[in-house]
mmCIF file with all atom_site columns, C-alpha atoms in Angstrom:
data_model
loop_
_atom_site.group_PDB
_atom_site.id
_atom_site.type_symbol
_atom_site.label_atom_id
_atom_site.label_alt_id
_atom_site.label_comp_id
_atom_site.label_asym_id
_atom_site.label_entity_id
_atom_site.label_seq_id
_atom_site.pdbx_PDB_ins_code
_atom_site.Cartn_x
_atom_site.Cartn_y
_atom_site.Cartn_z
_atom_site.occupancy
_atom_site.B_iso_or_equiv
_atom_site.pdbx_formal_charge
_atom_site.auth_seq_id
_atom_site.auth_comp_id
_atom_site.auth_asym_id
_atom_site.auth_atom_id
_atom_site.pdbx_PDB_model_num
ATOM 1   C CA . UNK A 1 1   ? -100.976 -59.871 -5.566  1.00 86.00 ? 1   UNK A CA 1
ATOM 2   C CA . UNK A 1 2   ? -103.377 -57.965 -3.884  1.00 85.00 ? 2   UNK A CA 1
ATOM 3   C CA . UNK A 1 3   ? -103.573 -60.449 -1.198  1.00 89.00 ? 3   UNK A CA 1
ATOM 4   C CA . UNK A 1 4   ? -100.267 -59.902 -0.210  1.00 89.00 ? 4   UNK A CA 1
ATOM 5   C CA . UNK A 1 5   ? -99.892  -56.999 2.626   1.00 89.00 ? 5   UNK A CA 1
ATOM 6   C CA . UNK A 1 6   ? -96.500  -56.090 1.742   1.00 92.00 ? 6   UNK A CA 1
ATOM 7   C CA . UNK A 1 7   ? -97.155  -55.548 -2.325  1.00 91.00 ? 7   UNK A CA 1
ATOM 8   C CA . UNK A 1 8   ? -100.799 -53.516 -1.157  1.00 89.00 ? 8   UNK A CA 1
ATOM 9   C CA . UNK A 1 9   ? -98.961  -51.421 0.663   1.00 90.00 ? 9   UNK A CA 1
ATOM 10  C CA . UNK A 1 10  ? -96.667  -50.418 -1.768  1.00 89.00 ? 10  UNK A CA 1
ATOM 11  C CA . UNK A 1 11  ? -99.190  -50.395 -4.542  1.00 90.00 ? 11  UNK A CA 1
ATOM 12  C CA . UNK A 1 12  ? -101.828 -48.043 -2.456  1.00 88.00 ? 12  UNK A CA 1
ATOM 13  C CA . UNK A 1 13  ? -98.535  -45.887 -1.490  1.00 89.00 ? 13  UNK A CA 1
ATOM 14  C CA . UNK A 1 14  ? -98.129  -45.115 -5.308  1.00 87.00 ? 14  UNK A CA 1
ATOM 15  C CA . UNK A 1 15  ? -101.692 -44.988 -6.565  1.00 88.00 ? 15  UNK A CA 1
ATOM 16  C CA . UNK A 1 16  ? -102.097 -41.845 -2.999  1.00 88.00 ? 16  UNK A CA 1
ATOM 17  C CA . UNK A 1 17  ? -98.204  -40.602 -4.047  1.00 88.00 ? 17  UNK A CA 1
ATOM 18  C CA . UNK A 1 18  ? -99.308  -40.256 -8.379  1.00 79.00 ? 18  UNK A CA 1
ATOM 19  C CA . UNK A 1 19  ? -102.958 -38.882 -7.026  1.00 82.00 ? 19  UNK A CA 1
ATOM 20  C CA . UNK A 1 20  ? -101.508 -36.130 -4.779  1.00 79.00 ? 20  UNK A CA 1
ATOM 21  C CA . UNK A 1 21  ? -98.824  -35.134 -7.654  1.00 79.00 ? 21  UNK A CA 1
ATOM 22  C CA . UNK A 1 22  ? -101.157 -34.962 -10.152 1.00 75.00 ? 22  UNK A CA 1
ATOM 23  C CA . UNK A 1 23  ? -104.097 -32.554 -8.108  1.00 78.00 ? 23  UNK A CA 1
ATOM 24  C CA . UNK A 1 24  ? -100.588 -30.465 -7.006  1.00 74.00 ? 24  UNK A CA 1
ATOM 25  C CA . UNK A 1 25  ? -99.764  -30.449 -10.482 1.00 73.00 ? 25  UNK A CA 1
ATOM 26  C CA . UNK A 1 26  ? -103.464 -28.919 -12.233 1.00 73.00 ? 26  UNK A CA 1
ATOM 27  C CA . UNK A 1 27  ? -103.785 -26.710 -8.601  1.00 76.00 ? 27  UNK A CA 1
ATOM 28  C CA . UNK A 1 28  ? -100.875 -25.370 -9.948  1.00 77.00 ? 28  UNK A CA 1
ATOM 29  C CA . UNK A 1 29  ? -102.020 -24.738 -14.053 1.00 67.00 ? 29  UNK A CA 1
ATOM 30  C CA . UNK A 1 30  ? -105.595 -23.319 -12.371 1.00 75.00 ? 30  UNK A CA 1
ATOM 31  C CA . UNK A 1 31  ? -103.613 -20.686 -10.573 1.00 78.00 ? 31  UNK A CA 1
ATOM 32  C CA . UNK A 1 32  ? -101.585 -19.903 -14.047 1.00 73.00 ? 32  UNK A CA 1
ATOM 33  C CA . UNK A 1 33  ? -104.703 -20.246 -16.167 1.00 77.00 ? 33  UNK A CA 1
ATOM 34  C CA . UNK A 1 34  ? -103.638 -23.152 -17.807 1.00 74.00 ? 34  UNK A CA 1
ATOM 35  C CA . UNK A 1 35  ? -106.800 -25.537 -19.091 1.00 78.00 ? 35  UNK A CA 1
ATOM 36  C CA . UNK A 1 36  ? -105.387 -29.103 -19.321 1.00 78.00 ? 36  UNK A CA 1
ATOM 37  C CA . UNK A 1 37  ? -105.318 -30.172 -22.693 1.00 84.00 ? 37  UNK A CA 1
ATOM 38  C CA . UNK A 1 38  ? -106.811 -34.209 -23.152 1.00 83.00 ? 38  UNK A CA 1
ATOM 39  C CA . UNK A 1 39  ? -104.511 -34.292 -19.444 1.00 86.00 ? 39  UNK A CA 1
ATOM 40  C CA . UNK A 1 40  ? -101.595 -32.158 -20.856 1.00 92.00 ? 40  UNK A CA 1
ATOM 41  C CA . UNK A 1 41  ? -100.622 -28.970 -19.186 1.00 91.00 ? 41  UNK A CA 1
ATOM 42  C CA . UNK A 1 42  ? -98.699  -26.695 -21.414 1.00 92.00 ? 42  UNK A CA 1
ATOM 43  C CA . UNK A 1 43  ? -94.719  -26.630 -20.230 1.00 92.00 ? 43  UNK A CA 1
ATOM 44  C CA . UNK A 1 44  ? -94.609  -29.506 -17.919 1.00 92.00 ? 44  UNK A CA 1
ATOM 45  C CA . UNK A 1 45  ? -92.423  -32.264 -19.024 1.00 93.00 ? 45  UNK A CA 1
ATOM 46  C CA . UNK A 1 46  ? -93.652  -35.741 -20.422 1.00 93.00 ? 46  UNK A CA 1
ATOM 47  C CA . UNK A 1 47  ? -91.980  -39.040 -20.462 1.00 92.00 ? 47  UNK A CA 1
ATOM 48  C CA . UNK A 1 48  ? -92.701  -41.171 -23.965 1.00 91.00 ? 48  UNK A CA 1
ATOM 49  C CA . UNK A 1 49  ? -94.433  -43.270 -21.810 1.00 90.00 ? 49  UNK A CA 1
ATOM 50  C CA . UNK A 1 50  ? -96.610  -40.163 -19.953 1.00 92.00 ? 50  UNK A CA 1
ATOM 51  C CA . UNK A 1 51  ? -97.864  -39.733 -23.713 1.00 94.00 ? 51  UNK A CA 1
ATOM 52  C CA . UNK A 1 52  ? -98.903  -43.151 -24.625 1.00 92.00 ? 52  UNK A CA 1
ATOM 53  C CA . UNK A 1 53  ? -100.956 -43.424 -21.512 1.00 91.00 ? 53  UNK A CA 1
ATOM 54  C CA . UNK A 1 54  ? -102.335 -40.287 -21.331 1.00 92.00 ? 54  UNK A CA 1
ATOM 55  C CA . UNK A 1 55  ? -103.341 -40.882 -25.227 1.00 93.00 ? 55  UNK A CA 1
ATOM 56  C CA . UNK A 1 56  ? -104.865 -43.863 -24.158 1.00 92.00 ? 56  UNK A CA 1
ATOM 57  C CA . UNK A 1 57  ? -103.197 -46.098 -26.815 1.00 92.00 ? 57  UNK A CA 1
ATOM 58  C CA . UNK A 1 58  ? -104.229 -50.094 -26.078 1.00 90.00 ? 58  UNK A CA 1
ATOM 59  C CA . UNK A 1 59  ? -100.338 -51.302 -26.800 1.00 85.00 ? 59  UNK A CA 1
ATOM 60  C CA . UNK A 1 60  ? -97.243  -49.374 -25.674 1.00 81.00 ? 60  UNK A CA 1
ATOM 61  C CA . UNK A 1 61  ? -94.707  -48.860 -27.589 1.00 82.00 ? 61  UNK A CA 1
ATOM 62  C CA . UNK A 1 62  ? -90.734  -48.976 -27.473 1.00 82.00 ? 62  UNK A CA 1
ATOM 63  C CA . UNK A 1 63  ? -89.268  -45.484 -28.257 1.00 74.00 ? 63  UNK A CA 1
ATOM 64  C CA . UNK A 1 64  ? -87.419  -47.687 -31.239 1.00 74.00 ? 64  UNK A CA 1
ATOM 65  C CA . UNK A 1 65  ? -91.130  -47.975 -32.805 1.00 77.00 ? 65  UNK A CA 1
ATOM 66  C CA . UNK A 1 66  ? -91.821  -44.673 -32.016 1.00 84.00 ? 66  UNK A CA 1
ATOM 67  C CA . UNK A 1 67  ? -89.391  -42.189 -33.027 1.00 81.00 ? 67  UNK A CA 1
ATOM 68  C CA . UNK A 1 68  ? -89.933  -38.493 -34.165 1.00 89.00 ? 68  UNK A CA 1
ATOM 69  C CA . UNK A 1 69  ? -93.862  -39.176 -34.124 1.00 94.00 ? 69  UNK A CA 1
ATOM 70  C CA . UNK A 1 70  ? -96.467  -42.303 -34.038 1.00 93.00 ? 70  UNK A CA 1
ATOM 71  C CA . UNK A 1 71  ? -99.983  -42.461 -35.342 1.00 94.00 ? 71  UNK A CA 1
ATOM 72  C CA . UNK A 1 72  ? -102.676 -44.104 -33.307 1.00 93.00 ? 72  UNK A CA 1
ATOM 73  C CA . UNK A 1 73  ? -105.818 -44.454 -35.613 1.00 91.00 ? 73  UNK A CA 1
ATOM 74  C CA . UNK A 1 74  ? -107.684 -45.767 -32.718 1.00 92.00 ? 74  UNK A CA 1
ATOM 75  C CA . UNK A 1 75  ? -107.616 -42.285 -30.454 1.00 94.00 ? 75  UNK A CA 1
ATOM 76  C CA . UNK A 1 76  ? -106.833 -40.615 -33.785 1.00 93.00 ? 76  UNK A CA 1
ATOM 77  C CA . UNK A 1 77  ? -103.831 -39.445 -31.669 1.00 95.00 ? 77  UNK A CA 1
ATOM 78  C CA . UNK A 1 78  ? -100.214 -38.261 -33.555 1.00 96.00 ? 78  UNK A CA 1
ATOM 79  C CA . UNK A 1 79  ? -97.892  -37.090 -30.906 1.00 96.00 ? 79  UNK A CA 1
ATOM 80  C CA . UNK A 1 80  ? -95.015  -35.434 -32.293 1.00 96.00 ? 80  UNK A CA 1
ATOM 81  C CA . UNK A 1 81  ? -91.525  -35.606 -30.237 1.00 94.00 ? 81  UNK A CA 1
ATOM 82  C CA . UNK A 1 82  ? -89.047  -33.156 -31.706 1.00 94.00 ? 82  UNK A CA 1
ATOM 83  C CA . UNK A 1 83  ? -85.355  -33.179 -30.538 1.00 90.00 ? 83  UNK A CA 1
ATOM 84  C CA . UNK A 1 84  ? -84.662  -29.017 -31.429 1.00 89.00 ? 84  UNK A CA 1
ATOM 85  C CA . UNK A 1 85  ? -81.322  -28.764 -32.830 1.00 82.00 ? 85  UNK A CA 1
ATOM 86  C CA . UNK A 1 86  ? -80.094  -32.102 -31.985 1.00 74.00 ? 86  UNK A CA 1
ATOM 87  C CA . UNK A 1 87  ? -81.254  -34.753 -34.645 1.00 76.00 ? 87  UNK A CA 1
ATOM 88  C CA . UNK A 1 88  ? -81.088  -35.277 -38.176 1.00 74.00 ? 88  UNK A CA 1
ATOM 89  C CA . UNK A 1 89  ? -84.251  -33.253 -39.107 1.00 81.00 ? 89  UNK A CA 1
ATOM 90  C CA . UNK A 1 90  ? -84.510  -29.550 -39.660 1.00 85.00 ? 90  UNK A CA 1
ATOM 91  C CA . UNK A 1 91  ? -87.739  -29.199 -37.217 1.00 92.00 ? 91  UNK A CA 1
ATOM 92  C CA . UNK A 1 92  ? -87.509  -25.686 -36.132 1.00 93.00 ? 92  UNK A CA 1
ATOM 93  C CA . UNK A 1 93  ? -89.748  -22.895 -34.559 1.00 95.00 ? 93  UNK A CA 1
ATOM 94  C CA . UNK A 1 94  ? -90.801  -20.161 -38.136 1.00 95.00 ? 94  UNK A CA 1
ATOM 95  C CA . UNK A 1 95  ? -92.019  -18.127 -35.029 1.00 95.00 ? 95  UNK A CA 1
ATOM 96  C CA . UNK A 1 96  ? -93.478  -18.978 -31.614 1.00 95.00 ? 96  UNK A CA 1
ATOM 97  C CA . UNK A 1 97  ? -96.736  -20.311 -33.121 1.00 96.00 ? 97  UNK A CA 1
ATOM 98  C CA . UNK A 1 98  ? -95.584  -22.199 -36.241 1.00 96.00 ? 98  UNK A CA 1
ATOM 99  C CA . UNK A 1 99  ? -93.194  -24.958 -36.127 1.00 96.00 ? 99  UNK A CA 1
ATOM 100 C CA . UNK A 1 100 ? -91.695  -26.379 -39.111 1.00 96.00 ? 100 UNK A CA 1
ATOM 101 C CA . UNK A 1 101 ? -91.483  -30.523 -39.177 1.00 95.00 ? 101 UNK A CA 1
ATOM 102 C CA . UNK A 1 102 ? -89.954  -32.918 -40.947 1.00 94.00 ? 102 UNK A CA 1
ATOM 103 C CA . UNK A 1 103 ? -91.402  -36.584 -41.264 1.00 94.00 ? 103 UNK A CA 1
ATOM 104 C CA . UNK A 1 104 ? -89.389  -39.446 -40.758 1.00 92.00 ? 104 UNK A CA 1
ATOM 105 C CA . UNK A 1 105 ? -87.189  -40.513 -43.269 1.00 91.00 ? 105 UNK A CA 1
ATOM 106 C CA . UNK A 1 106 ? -88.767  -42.636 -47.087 1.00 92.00 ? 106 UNK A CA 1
ATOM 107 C CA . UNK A 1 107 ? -91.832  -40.745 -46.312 1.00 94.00 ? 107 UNK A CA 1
ATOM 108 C CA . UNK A 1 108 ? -94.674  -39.391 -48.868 1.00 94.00 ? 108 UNK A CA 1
ATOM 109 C CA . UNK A 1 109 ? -97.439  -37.762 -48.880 1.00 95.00 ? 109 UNK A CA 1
ATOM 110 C CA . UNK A 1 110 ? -99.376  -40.957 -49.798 1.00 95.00 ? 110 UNK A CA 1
ATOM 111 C CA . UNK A 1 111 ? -97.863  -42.842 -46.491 1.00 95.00 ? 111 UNK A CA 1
ATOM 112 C CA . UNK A 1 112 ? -100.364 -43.546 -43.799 1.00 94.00 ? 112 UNK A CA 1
ATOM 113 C CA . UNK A 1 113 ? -100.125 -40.707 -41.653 1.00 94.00 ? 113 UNK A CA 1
ATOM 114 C CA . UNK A 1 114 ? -100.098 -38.037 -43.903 1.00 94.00 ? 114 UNK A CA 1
ATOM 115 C CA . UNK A 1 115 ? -103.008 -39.268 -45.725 1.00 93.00 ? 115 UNK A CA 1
ATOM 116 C CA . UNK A 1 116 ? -104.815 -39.011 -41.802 1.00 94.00 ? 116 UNK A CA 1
ATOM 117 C CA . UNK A 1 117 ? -103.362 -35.794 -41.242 1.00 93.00 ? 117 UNK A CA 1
ATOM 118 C CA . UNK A 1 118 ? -104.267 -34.275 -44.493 1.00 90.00 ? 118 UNK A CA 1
ATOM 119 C CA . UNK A 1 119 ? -107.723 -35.517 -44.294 1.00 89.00 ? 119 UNK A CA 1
ATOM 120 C CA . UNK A 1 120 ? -110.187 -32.680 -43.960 1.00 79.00 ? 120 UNK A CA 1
ATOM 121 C CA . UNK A 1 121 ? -107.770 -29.803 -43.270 1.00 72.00 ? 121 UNK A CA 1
ATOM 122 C CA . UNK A 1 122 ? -109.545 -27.470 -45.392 1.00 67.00 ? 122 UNK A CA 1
ATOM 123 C CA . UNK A 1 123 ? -111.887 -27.094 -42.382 1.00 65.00 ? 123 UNK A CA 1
ATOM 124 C CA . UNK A 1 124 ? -109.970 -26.336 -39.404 1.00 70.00 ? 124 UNK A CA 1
ATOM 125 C CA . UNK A 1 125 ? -112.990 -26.780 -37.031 1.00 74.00 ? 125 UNK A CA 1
ATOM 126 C CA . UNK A 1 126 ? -114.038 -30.124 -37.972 1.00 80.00 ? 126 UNK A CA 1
ATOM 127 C CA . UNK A 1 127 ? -109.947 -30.741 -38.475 1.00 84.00 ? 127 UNK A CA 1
ATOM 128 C CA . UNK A 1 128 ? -109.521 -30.487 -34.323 1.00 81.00 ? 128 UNK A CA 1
ATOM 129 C CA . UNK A 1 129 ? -112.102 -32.707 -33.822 1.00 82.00 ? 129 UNK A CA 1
ATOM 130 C CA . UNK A 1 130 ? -110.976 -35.752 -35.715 1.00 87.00 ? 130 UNK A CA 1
ATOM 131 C CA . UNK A 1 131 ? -107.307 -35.091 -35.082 1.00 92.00 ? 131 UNK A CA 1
ATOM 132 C CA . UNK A 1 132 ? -105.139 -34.737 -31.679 1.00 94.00 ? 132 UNK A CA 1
ATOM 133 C CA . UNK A 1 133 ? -101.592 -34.098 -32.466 1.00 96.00 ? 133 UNK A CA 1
ATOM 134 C CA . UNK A 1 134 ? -99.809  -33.003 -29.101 1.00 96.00 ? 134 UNK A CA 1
ATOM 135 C CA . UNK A 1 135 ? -96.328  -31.797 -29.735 1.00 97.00 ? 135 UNK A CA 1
ATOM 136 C CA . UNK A 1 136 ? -93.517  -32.242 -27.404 1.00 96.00 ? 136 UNK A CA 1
ATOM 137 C CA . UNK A 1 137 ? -90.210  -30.661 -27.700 1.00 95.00 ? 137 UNK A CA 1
ATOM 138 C CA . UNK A 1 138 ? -86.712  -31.474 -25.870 1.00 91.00 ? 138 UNK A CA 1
ATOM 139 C CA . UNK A 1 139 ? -84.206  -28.819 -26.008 1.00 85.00 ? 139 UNK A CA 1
ATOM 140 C CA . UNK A 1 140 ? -80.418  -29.511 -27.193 1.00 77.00 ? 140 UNK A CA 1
ATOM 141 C CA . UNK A 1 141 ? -78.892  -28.479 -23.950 1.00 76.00 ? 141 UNK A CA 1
ATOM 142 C CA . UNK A 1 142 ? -81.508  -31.791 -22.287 1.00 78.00 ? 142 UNK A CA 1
ATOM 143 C CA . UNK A 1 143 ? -80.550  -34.174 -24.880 1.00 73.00 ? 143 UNK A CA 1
ATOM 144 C CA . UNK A 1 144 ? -79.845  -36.998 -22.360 1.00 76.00 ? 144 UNK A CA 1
ATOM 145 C CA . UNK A 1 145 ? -82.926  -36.733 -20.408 1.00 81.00 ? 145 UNK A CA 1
ATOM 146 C CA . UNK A 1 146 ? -85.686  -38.852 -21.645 1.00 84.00 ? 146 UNK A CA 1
ATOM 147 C CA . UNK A 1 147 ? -88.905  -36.129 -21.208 1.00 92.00 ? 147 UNK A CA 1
ATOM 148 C CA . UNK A 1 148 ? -89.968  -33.828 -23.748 1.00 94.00 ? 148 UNK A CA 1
ATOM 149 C CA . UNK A 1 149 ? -91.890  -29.961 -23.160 1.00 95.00 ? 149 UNK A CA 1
ATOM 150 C CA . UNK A 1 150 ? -95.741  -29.906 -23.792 1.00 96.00 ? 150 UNK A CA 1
ATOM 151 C CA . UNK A 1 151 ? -96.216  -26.879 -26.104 1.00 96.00 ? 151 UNK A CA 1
ATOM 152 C CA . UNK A 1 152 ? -99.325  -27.466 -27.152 1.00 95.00 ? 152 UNK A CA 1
ATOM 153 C CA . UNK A 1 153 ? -101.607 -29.012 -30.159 1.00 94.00 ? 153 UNK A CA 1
ATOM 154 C CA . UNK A 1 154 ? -101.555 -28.326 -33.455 1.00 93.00 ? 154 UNK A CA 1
ATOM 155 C CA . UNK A 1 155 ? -104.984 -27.051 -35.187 1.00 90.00 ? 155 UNK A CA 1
ATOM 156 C CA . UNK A 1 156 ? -103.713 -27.011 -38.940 1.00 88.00 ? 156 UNK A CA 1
ATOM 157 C CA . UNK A 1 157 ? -100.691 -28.968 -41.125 1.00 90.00 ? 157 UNK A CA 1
ATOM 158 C CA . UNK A 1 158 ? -100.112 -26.476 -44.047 1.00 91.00 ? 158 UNK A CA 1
ATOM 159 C CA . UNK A 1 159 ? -97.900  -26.336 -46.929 1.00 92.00 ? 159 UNK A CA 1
ATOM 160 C CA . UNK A 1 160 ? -96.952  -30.232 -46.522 1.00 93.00 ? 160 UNK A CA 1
ATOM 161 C CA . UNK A 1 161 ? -94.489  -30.979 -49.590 1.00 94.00 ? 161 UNK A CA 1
ATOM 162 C CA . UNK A 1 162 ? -92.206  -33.919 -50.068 1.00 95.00 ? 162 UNK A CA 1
ATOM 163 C CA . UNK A 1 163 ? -88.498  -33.043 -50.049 1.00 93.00 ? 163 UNK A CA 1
ATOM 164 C CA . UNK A 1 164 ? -85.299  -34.906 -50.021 1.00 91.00 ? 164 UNK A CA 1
ATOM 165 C CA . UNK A 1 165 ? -83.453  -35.181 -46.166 1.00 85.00 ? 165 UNK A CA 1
ATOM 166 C CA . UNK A 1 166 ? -79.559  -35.073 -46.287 1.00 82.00 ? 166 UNK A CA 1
ATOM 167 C CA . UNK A 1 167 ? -77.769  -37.000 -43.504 1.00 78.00 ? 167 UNK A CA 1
ATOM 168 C CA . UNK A 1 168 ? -74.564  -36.241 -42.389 1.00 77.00 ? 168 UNK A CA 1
ATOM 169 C CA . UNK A 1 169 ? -72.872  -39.092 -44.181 1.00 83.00 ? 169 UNK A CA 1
ATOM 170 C CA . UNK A 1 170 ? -74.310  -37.480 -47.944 1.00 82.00 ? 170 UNK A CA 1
ATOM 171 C CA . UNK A 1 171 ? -77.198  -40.001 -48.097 1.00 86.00 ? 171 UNK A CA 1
ATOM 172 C CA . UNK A 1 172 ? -80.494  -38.606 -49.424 1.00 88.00 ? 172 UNK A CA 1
ATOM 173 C CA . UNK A 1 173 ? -84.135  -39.893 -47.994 1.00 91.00 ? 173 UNK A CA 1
ATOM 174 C CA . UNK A 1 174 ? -87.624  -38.864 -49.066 1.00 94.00 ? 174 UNK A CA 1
ATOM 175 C CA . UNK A 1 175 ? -89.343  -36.837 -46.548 1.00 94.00 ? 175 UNK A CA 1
ATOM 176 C CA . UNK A 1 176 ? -92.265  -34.599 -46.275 1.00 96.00 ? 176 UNK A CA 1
ATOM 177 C CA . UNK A 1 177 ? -92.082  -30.916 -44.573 1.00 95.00 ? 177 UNK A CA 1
ATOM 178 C CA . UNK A 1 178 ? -94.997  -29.236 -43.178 1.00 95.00 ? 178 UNK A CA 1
ATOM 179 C CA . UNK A 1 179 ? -95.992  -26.329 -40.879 1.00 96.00 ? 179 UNK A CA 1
ATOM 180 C CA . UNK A 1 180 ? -97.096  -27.115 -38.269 1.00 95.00 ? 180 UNK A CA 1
ATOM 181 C CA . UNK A 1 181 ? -99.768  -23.897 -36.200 1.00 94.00 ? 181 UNK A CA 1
ATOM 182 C CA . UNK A 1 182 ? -100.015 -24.150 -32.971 1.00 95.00 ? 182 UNK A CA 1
ATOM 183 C CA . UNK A 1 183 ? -103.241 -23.596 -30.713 1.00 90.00 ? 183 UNK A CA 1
ATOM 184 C CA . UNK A 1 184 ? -101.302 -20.948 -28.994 1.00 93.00 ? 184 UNK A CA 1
ATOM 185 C CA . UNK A 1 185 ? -97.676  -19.054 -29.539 1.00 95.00 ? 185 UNK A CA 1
ATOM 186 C CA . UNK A 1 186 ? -95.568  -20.292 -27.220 1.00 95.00 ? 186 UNK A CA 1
ATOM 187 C CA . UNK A 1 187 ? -94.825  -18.121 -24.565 1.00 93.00 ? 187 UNK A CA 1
ATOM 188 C CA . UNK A 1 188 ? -91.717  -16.216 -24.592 1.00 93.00 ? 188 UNK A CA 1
ATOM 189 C CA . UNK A 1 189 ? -90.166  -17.441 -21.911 1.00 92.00 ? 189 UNK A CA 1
ATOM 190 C CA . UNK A 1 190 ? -90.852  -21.411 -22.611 1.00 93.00 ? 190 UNK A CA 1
ATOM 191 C CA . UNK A 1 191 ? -89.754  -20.328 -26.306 1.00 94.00 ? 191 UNK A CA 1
ATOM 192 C CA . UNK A 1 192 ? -86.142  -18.519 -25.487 1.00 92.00 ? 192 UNK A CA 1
ATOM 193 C CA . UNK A 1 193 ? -85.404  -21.577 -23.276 1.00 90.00 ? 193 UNK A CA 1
ATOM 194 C CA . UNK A 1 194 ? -86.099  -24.189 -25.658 1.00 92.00 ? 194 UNK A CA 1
ATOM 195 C CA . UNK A 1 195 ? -84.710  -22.405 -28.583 1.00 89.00 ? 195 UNK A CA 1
ATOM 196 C CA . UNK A 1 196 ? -81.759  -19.816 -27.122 1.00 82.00 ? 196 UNK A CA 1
ATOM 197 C CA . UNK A 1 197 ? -83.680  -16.973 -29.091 1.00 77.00 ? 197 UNK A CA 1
ATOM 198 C CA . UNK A 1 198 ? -86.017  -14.375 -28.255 1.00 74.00 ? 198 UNK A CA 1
ATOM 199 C CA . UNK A 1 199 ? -89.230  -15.136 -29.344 1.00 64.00 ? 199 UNK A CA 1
ATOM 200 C CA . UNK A 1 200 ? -89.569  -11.942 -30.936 1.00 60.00 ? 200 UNK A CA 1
#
C-alpha cells in the first residue's frame, strides 16, 4: 500500500503526528521529574490497547478476554485495570501506596497467575525483575470513557488469601484478595481525584 501516494501520505502524516505527541508528551514528564516507566508516564491516561502495545504482547486482545487484569508470560507483563467504585470487586486504595485487589471471579491461589505472581516474592529485588505489573485505574465519575490512569507498578503482592465475592444478585464466587504496594504513593492530588478523598 505503500505504493499508493494517497495511503503514504496519510500513513507518514500519522507515524510524524504519534512521533511529535509522544516527544511533547516525555518533554513534558522531564520537566515534572517523571522517569517513564517500560513507556508509561505516571497520570497520563492509557487506552487497553496503549497497554498491550506498549507491553509488547505478540496477540492483542479484546477487552472481553481481558477484563480486570491479563497475564502475558511472554513479557512476564500483568497489567491490572481497576474500575474504582464502579464494578463488582472491592479494589480500593488502604492508603495512597497500597491498593487492595480482587482477582477475577472462580479464582485460587493455585490458578495461573497467582502462581506467577507469587513466585519469588519473598525477595522483592529479584521480584521487580521477573515481574511488570502496571496498574491502571478509571475513576467512577469516567466510567464511560475507555482509558484508564497510570499510577504506577507494583513491587510486592502481600497477604494474597482466597475469599468468597458476593454479586449483587446473592451469588457467591471464589476469589483471591491481595495488597497490592506501589513503587510510589500516589500523589495527593492524582489520589483525591480518582478516589473523592484526601489522601491523607
Amino acid at each position: 500500500m505503500l505504493h499508493h501516494a494517497t495511503f503514504r501520505t496519510f500513513f507518514t502524516d500519522t507515524i510524524e503526528a504519534s512521533l511529535f505527541n509522544a516527544l511533547a508528551l516525555s518533554r513534558e514528564a522531564r520537566k515534572r521529574r517523571i522517569m517513564p516507566d517500560h513507556g508509561f508516564i505516571y497520570g497520563e491516561k492509557y487506552s487497553l490497547a496503549d497497554v498491550m502495545r506498549l507491553c509488547a504482547w505478540k496477540d492483542e486482545q479484546i477487552p472481553q478476554n481481558v477484563g480486570g487484569y491479563k497475564l502475558d508470560t511472554y513479557t512476564n507483563s500483568l497489567p491490572i485495570f481497576i474500575k474504582y467504585e464502579a464494578s463488582q470487586y472491592g479494589d480500593r486504595f488502604l492508603n495512597p501506596g497500597e491498593i487492595e485487589w480482587f482477582s477475577k471471579n472462580n479464582r485460587s491461589l493455585q490458578s495461573p497467575e497467582f502462581k506467577w505472581l507469587l513466585d519469588g516474592t519473598e525477595h522483592t529485588s529479584e521480584w521487580k525483575n521477573r515481574h511488570f505489573v502496571p496498574i491502571f485505574i478509571r475513576r467512577k465519575a469516567e466510567e464511560k470513557e475507555k482509558s484508564y490512569y497510570y499510577v504506577g507498578s507494583a513491587v510486592a503482592v502481600d497477604d494474597a488469601h482466597e475469599s468468597v465475592n458476593i454479586a449483587d444478585d446473592g451469588t457467591q464466587s471464589k476469589v483471591v484478595i491481595s495488597t497490592l504496594k506501589l513503587a510510589k504513593p500516589v500523589d495527593p492530588e492524582l489520589y483525591r481525584h480518582l478516589t473523592g478523598n484526601p489522601a491523607f
